[in-house]
Amino acid sequence: MEKFFLENAVQAKKKIEELVTQGYTHDDIYIFAHNQDREDKIADALDSEQVGMSEMGFLNKMKNMFTSRGDTLRSEMQSVGLTEAEAQEGESELDKGRLLLVAKR
């Protein structure tokens, strides 16, 4: 698994293109942003994945409907393979307006 902190969607697009040339598929690439709307728009525009029921499971996905965005983000990051410490670091970077891109096979 690889993770990258990026400043904007332009950098994310470039990194996704690099990863695809390395053999990753768009289904292997997840993008996270602190703002849900921003995350949705970037993921749609760049054809990357968002964490869903298959990664989190039904109960965790339902629980996240009632938790803070930070708690939800950390939970989603862990569901794609980041450790608790990596998820905390990731959320801290997202708080600064950066994007987190995770690629896993």
JSON list of N, CA and C in Angstrom, two decimals, residues 15-67:
[
{"chain": "A", "resi": 15, "resn": "LYS", "atom": "N", "xyz": [-0.86, 12.10, -9.86]},
{"chain": "A", "resi": 15, "resn": "LYS", "atom": "CA", "xyz": [-0.44, 10.92, -9.10]},
{"chain": "A", "resi": 15, "resn": "LYS", "atom": "C", "xyz": [-1.24, 9.69, -9.52]},
{"chain": "A", "resi": 16, "resn": "ILE", "atom": "N", "xyz": [-2.53, 9.84, -9.74]},
{"chain": "A", "resi": 16, "resn": "ILE", "atom": "CA", "xyz": [-3.36, 8.71, -10.18]},
{"chain": "A", "resi": 16, "resn": "ILE", "atom": "C", "xyz": [-2.88, 8.21, -11.53]},
{"chain": "A", "resi": 17, "resn": "GLU", "atom": "N", "xyz": [-2.56, 9.12, -12.44]},
{"chain": "A", "resi": 17, "resn": "GLU", "atom": "CA", "xyz": [-2.04, 8.71, -13.75]},
{"chain": "A", "resi": 17, "resn": "GLU", "atom": "C", "xyz": [-0.74, 7.93, -13.60]},
{"chain": "A", "resi": 18, "resn": "GLU", "atom": "N", "xyz": [0.14, 8.36, -12.71]},
{"chain": "A", "resi": 18, "resn": "GLU", "atom": "CA", "xyz": [1.40, 7.64, -12.45]},
{"chain": "A", "resi": 18, "resn": "GLU", "atom": "C", "xyz": [1.11, 6.24, -11.91]},
{"chain": "A", "resi": 19, "resn": "LEU", "atom": "N", "xyz": [0.20, 6.16, -10.96]},
{"chain": "A", "resi": 19, "resn": "LEU", "atom": "CA", "xyz": [-0.12, 4.86, -10.35]},
{"chain": "A", "resi": 19, "resn": "LEU", "atom": "C", "xyz": [-0.74, 3.90, -11.36]},
{"chain": "A", "resi": 20, "resn": "VAL", "atom": "N", "xyz": [-1.57, 4.41, -12.24]},
{"chain": "A", "resi": 20, "resn": "VAL", "atom": "CA", "xyz": [-2.18, 3.55, -13.27]},
{"chain": "A", "resi": 20, "resn": "VAL", "atom": "C", "xyz": [-1.10, 3.00, -14.19]},
{"chain": "A", "resi": 21, "resn": "THR", "atom": "N", "xyz": [-0.09, 3.82, -14.53]},
{"chain": "A", "resi": 21, "resn": "THR", "atom": "CA", "xyz": [1.00, 3.32, -15.38]},
{"chain": "A", "resi": 21, "resn": "THR", "atom": "C", "xyz": [1.84, 2.28, -14.65]},
{"chain": "A", "resi": 22, "resn": "GLN", "atom": "N", "xyz": [1.77, 2.28, -13.30]},
{"chain": "A", "resi": 22, "resn": "GLN", "atom": "CA", "xyz": [2.50, 1.29, -12.50]},
{"chain": "A", "resi": 22, "resn": "GLN", "atom": "C", "xyz": [1.69, 0.02, -12.28]},
{"chain": "A", "resi": 23, "resn": "GLY", "atom": "N", "xyz": [0.48, -0.03, -12.83]},
{"chain": "A", "resi": 23, "resn": "GLY", "atom": "CA", "xyz": [-0.31, -1.25, -12.74]},
{"chain": "A", "resi": 23, "resn": "GLY", "atom": "C", "xyz": [-1.50, -1.19, -11.80]},
{"chain": "A", "resi": 24, "resn": "TYR", "atom": "N", "xyz": [-1.68, -0.09, -11.09]},
{"chain": "A", "resi": 24, "resn": "TYR", "atom": "CA", "xyz": [-2.87, 0.06, -10.26]},
{"chain": "A", "resi": 24, "resn": "TYR", "atom": "C", "xyz": [-4.08, 0.33, -11.15]},
{"chain": "A", "resi": 25, "resn": "THR", "atom": "N", "xyz": [-5.25, -0.08, -10.70]},
{"chain": "A", "resi": 25, "resn": "THR", "atom": "CA", "xyz": [-6.47, 0.28, -11.40]},
{"chain": "A", "resi": 25, "resn": "THR", "atom": "C", "xyz": [-7.15, 1.40, -10.59]},
{"chain": "A", "resi": 26, "resn": "HIS", "atom": "N", "xyz": [-8.12, 2.05, -11.19]},
{"chain": "A", "resi": 26, "resn": "HIS", "atom": "CA", "xyz": [-8.84, 3.11, -10.48]},
{"chain": "A", "resi": 26, "resn": "HIS", "atom": "C", "xyz": [-9.56, 2.54, -9.26]},
{"chain": "A", "resi": 27, "resn": "ASP", "atom": "N", "xyz": [-9.92, 1.26, -9.30]},
{"chain": "A", "resi": 27, "resn": "ASP", "atom": "CA", "xyz": [-10.57, 0.62, -8.15]},
{"chain": "A", "resi": 27, "resn": "ASP", "atom": "C", "xyz": [-9.61, 0.41, -6.99]},
{"chain": "A", "resi": 28, "resn": "ASP", "atom": "N", "xyz": [-8.30, 0.53, -7.23]},
{"chain": "A", "resi": 28, "resn": "ASP", "atom": "CA", "xyz": [-7.28, 0.35, -6.20]},
{"chain": "A", "resi": 28, "resn": "ASP", "atom": "C", "xyz": [-6.92, 1.65, -5.50]},
{"chain": "A", "resi": 29, "resn": "ILE", "atom": "N", "xyz": [-7.48, 2.76, -5.96]},
{"chain": "A", "resi": 29, "resn": "ILE", "atom": "CA", "xyz": [-7.05, 4.08, -5.51]},
{"chain": "A", "resi": 29, "resn": "ILE", "atom": "C", "xyz": [-8.20, 4.78, -4.78]},
{"chain": "A", "resi": 30, "resn": "TYR", "atom": "N", "xyz": [-7.91, 5.23, -3.58]},
{"chain": "A", "resi": 30, "resn": "TYR", "atom": "CA", "xyz": [-8.90, 5.91, -2.73]},
{"chain": "A", "resi": 30, "resn": "TYR", "atom": "C", "xyz": [-8.43, 7.33, -2.46]},
{"chain": "A", "resi": 31, "resn": "ILE", "atom": "N", "xyz": [-9.37, 8.25, -2.47]},
{"chain": "A", "resi": 31, "resn": "ILE", "atom": "CA", "xyz": [-9.03, 9.64, -2.18]},
{"chain": "A", "resi": 31, "resn": "ILE", "atom": "C", "xyz": [-9.85, 10.12, -0.99]},
{"chain": "A", "resi": 32, "resn": "PHE", "atom": "N", "xyz": [-9.21, 10.87, -0.11]},
{"chain": "A", "resi": 32, "resn": "PHE", "atom": "CA", "xyz": [-9.84, 11.40, 1.09]},
{"chain": "A", "resi": 32, "resn": "PHE", "atom": "C", "xyz": [-9.64, 12.91, 1.15]},
{"chain": "A", "resi": 33, "resn": "ALA", "atom": "N", "xyz": [-10.68, 13.62, 1.55]},
{"chain": "A", "resi": 33, "resn": "ALA", "atom": "CA", "xyz": [-10.62, 15.05, 1.81]},
{"chain": "A", "resi": 33, "resn": "ALA", "atom": "C", "xyz": [-11.44, 15.32, 3.06]},
{"chain": "A", "resi": 34, "resn": "HIS", "atom": "N", "xyz": [-11.09, 16.36, 3.80]},
{"chain": "A", "resi": 34, "resn": "HIS", "atom": "CA", "xyz": [-11.82, 16.63, 5.03]},
{"chain": "A", "resi": 34, "resn": "HIS", "atom": "C", "xyz": [-13.26, 17.02, 4.75]},
{"chain": "A", "resi": 35, "resn": "ASN", "atom": "N", "xyz": [-13.49, 17.76, 3.69]},
{"chain": "A", "resi": 35, "resn": "ASN", "atom": "CA", "xyz": [-14.84, 18.16, 3.32]},
{"chain": "A", "resi": 35, "resn": "ASN", "atom": "C", "xyz": [-15.46, 17.07, 2.45]},
{"chain": "A", "resi": 36, "resn": "GLN", "atom": "N", "xyz": [-16.58, 16.51, 2.87]},
{"chain": "A", "resi": 36, "resn": "GLN", "atom": "CA", "xyz": [-17.24, 15.40, 2.15]},
{"chain": "A", "resi": 36, "resn": "GLN", "atom": "C", "xyz": [-17.59, 15.79, 0.72]},
{"chain": "A", "resi": 37, "resn": "ASP", "atom": "N", "xyz": [-18.09, 16.99, 0.51]},
{"chain": "A", "resi": 37, "resn": "ASP", "atom": "CA", "xyz": [-18.47, 17.43, -0.83]},
{"chain": "A", "resi": 37, "resn": "ASP", "atom": "C", "xyz": [-17.24, 17.49, -1.74]},
{"chain": "A", "resi": 38, "resn": "ARG", "atom": "N", "xyz": [-16.14, 18.02, -1.21]},
{"chain": "A", "resi": 38, "resn": "ARG", "atom": "CA", "xyz": [-14.89, 18.08, -2.00]},
{"chain": "A", "resi": 38, "resn": "ARG", "atom": "C", "xyz": [-14.41, 16.68, -2.35]},
{"chain": "A", "resi": 39, "resn": "GLU", "atom": "N", "xyz": [-14.46, 15.77, -1.37]},
{"chain": "A", "resi": 39, "resn": "GLU", "atom": "CA", "xyz": [-14.04, 14.39, -1.60]},
{"chain": "A", "resi": 39, "resn": "GLU", "atom": "C", "xyz": [-14.89, 13.74, -2.69]},
{"chain": "A", "resi": 40, "resn": "ASP", "atom": "N", "xyz": [-16.20, 13.92, -2.61]},
{"chain": "A", "resi": 40, "resn": "ASP", "atom": "CA", "xyz": [-17.10, 13.34, -3.61]},
{"chain": "A", "resi": 40, "resn": "ASP", "atom": "C", "xyz": [-16.79, 13.86, -5.01]},
{"chain": "A", "resi": 41, "resn": "LYS", "atom": "N", "xyz": [-16.64, 15.16, -5.14]},
{"chain": "A", "resi": 41, "resn": "LYS", "atom": "CA", "xyz": [-16.40, 15.77, -6.45]},
{"chain": "A", "resi": 41, "resn": "LYS", "atom": "C", "xyz": [-15.06, 15.34, -7.04]},
{"chain": "A", "resi": 42, "resn": "ILE", "atom": "N", "xyz": [-14.03, 15.31, -6.22]},
{"chain": "A", "resi": 42, "resn": "ILE", "atom": "CA", "xyz": [-12.70, 14.90, -6.72]},
{"chain": "A", "resi": 42, "resn": "ILE", "atom": "C", "xyz": [-12.71, 13.43, -7.10]},
{"chain": "A", "resi": 43, "resn": "ALA", "atom": "N", "xyz": [-13.29, 12.58, -6.27]},
{"chain": "A", "resi": 43, "resn": "ALA", "atom": "CA", "xyz": [-13.35, 11.15, -6.57]},
{"chain": "A", "resi": 43, "resn": "ALA", "atom": "C", "xyz": [-14.10, 10.91, -7.87]},
{"chain": "A", "resi": 44, "resn": "ASP", "atom": "N", "xyz": [-15.21, 11.60, -8.06]},
{"chain": "A", "resi": 44, "resn": "ASP", "atom": "CA", "xyz": [-15.98, 11.45, -9.30]},
{"chain": "A", "resi": 44, "resn": "ASP", "atom": "C", "xyz": [-15.17, 11.94, -10.51]},
{"chain": "A", "resi": 45, "resn": "ALA", "atom": "N", "xyz": [-14.56, 13.11, -10.37]},
{"chain": "A", "resi": 45, "resn": "ALA", "atom": "CA", "xyz": [-13.81, 13.69, -11.49]},
{"chain": "A", "resi": 45, "resn": "ALA", "atom": "C", "xyz": [-12.60, 12.85, -11.87]},
{"chain": "A", "resi": 46, "resn": "LEU", "atom": "N", "xyz": [-11.96, 12.23, -10.89]},
{"chain": "A", "resi": 46, "resn": "LEU", "atom": "CA", "xyz": [-10.73, 11.48, -11.16]},
{"chain": "A", "resi": 46, "resn": "LEU", "atom": "C", "xyz": [-10.96, 9.98, -11.24]},
{"chain": "A", "resi": 47, "resn": "ASP", "atom": "N", "xyz": [-12.21, 9.56, -11.16]},
{"chain": "A", "resi": 47, "resn": "ASP", "atom": "CA", "xyz": [-12.57, 8.15, -11.26]},
{"chain": "A", "resi": 47, "resn": "ASP", "atom": "C", "xyz": [-11.82, 7.30, -10.25]},
{"chain": "A", "resi": 48, "resn": "SER", "atom": "N", "xyz": [-11.73, 7.80, -9.01]},
{"chain": "A", "resi": 48, "resn": "SER", "atom": "CA", "xyz": [-11.10, 7.03, -7.95]},
{"chain": "A", "resi": 48, "resn": "SER", "atom": "C", "xyz": [-12.21, 6.50, -7.04]},
{"chain": "A", "resi": 49, "resn": "GLU", "atom": "N", "xyz": [-11.83, 5.61, -6.15]},
{"chain": "A", "resi": 49, "resn": "GLU", "atom": "CA", "xyz": [-12.80, 4.96, -5.28]},
{"chain": "A", "resi": 49, "resn": "GLU", "atom": "C", "xyz": [-13.03, 5.77, -4.02]},
{"chain": "A", "resi": 50, "resn": "GLN", "atom": "N", "xyz": [-14.20, 5.55, -3.44]},
{"chain": "A", "resi": 50, "resn": "GLN", "atom": "CA", "xyz": [-14.50, 6.06, -2.12]},
{"chain": "A", "resi": 50, "resn": "GLN", "atom": "C", "xyz": [-14.82, 4.84, -1.26]},
{"chain": "A", "resi": 51, "resn": "VAL", "atom": "N", "xyz": [-14.55, 4.97, 0.01]},
{"chain": "A", "resi": 51, "resn": "VAL", "atom": "CA", "xyz": [-14.78, 3.86, 0.92]},
{"chain": "A", "resi": 51, "resn": "VAL", "atom": "C", "xyz": [-16.28, 3.63, 1.04]},
{"chain": "A", "resi": 52, "resn": "GLY", "atom": "N", "xyz": [-16.66, 2.39, 0.86]},
{"chain": "A", "resi": 52, "resn": "GLY", "atom": "CA", "xyz": [-18.08, 2.06, 0.91]},
{"chain": "A", "resi": 52, "resn": "GLY", "atom": "C", "xyz": [-18.35, 0.87, 1.80]},
{"chain": "A", "resi": 53, "resn": "MET", "atom": "N", "xyz": [-19.49, 0.28, 1.58]},
{"chain": "A", "resi": 53, "resn": "MET", "atom": "CA", "xyz": [-19.96, -0.84, 2.40]},
{"chain": "A", "resi": 53, "resn": "MET", "atom": "C", "xyz": [-18.99, -2.02, 2.32]},
{"chain": "A", "resi": 54, "resn": "SER", "atom": "N", "xyz": [-18.42, -2.27, 1.15]},
{"chain": "A", "resi": 54, "resn": "SER", "atom": "CA", "xyz": [-17.56, -3.46, 1.01]},
{"chain": "A", "resi": 54, "resn": "SER", "atom": "C", "xyz": [-16.28, -3.33, 1.84]},
{"chain": "A", "resi": 55, "resn": "GLU", "atom": "N", "xyz": [-15.77, -2.11, 2.00]},
{"chain": "A", "resi": 55, "resn": "GLU", "atom": "CA", "xyz": [-14.56, -1.93, 2.79]},
{"chain": "A", "resi": 55, "resn": "GLU", "atom": "C", "xyz": [-14.87, -1.85, 4.29]},
{"chain": "A", "resi": 56, "resn": "MET", "atom": "N", "xyz": [-15.98, -1.21, 4.64]},
{"chain": "A", "resi": 56, "resn": "MET", "atom": "CA", "xyz": [-16.26, -0.93, 6.05]},
{"chain": "A", "resi": 56, "resn": "MET", "atom": "C", "xyz": [-17.21, -1.92, 6.70]},
{"chain": "A", "resi": 57, "resn": "GLY", "atom": "N", "xyz": [-18.09, -2.51, 5.94]},
{"chain": "A", "resi": 57, "resn": "GLY", "atom": "CA", "xyz": [-19.12, -3.35, 6.53]},
{"chain": "A", "resi": 57, "resn": "GLY", "atom": "C", "xyz": [-20.32, -2.50, 6.92]},
{"chain": "A", "resi": 58, "resn": "PHE", "atom": "N", "xyz": [-21.46, -3.13, 6.95]},
{"chain": "A", "resi": 58, "resn": "PHE", "atom": "CA", "xyz": [-22.72, -2.42, 7.18]},
{"chain": "A", "resi": 58, "resn": "PHE", "atom": "C", "xyz": [-22.76, -1.70, 8.53]},
{"chain": "A", "resi": 59, "resn": "LEU", "atom": "N", "xyz": [-22.39, -2.39, 9.61]},
{"chain": "A", "resi": 59, "resn": "LEU", "atom": "CA", "xyz": [-22.51, -1.79, 10.94]},
{"chain": "A", "resi": 59, "resn": "LEU", "atom": "C", "xyz": [-21.60, -0.59, 11.11]},
{"chain": "A", "resi": 60, "resn": "ASN", "atom": "N", "xyz": [-20.36, -0.68, 10.64]},
{"chain": "A", "resi": 60, "resn": "ASN", "atom": "CA", "xyz": [-19.45, 0.46, 10.74]},
{"chain": "A", "resi": 60, "resn": "ASN", "atom": "C", "xyz": [-19.94, 1.62, 9.90]},
{"chain": "A", "resi": 61, "resn": "LYS", "atom": "N", "xyz": [-20.45, 1.34, 8.71]},
{"chain": "A", "resi": 61, "resn": "LYS", "atom": "CA", "xyz": [-20.95, 2.41, 7.84]},
{"chain": "A", "resi": 61, "resn": "LYS", "atom": "C", "xyz": [-22.14, 3.10, 8.51]},
{"chain": "A", "resi": 62, "resn": "MET", "atom": "N", "xyz": [-23.02, 2.34, 9.13]},
{"chain": "A", "resi": 62, "resn": "MET", "atom": "CA", "xyz": [-24.17, 2.93, 9.83]},
{"chain": "A", "resi": 62, "resn": "MET", "atom": "C", "xyz": [-23.70, 3.74, 11.04]},
{"chain": "A", "resi": 63, "resn": "LYS", "atom": "N", "xyz": [-22.74, 3.22, 11.78]},
{"chain": "A", "resi": 63, "resn": "LYS", "atom": "CA", "xyz": [-22.22, 3.94, 12.96]},
{"chain": "A", "resi": 63, "resn": "LYS", "atom": "C", "xyz": [-21.64, 5.29, 12.55]},
{"chain": "A", "resi": 64, "resn": "ASN", "atom": "N", "xyz": [-20.97, 5.33, 11.40]},
{"chain": "A", "resi": 64, "resn": "ASN", "atom": "CA", "xyz": [-20.34, 6.57, 10.95]},
{"chain": "A", "resi": 64, "resn": "ASN", "atom": "C", "xyz": [-21.34, 7.65, 10.59]},
{"chain": "A", "resi": 65, "resn": "MET", "atom": "N", "xyz": [-22.59, 7.26, 10.38]},
{"chain": "A", "resi": 65, "resn": "MET", "atom": "CA", "xyz": [-23.62, 8.26, 10.09]},
{"chain": "A", "resi": 65, "resn": "MET", "atom": "C", "xyz": [-23.87, 9.16, 11.31]},
{"chain": "A", "resi": 66, "resn": "PHE", "atom": "N", "xyz": [-23.46, 8.70, 12.49]},
{"chain": "A", "resi": 66, "resn": "PHE", "atom": "CA", "xyz": [-23.75, 9.44, 13.72]},
{"chain": "A", "resi": 66, "resn": "PHE", "atom": "C", "xyz": [-22.49, 9.93, 14.43]},
{"chain": "A", "resi": 67, "resn": "THR", "atom": "N", "xyz": [-21.35, 9.90, 13.74]},
{"chain": "A", "resi": 67, "resn": "THR", "atom": "CA", "xyz": [-20.10, 10.35, 14.35]},
{"chain": "A", "resi": 67, "resn": "THR", "atom": "C", "xyz": [-19.59, 11.58, 13.62]}
]
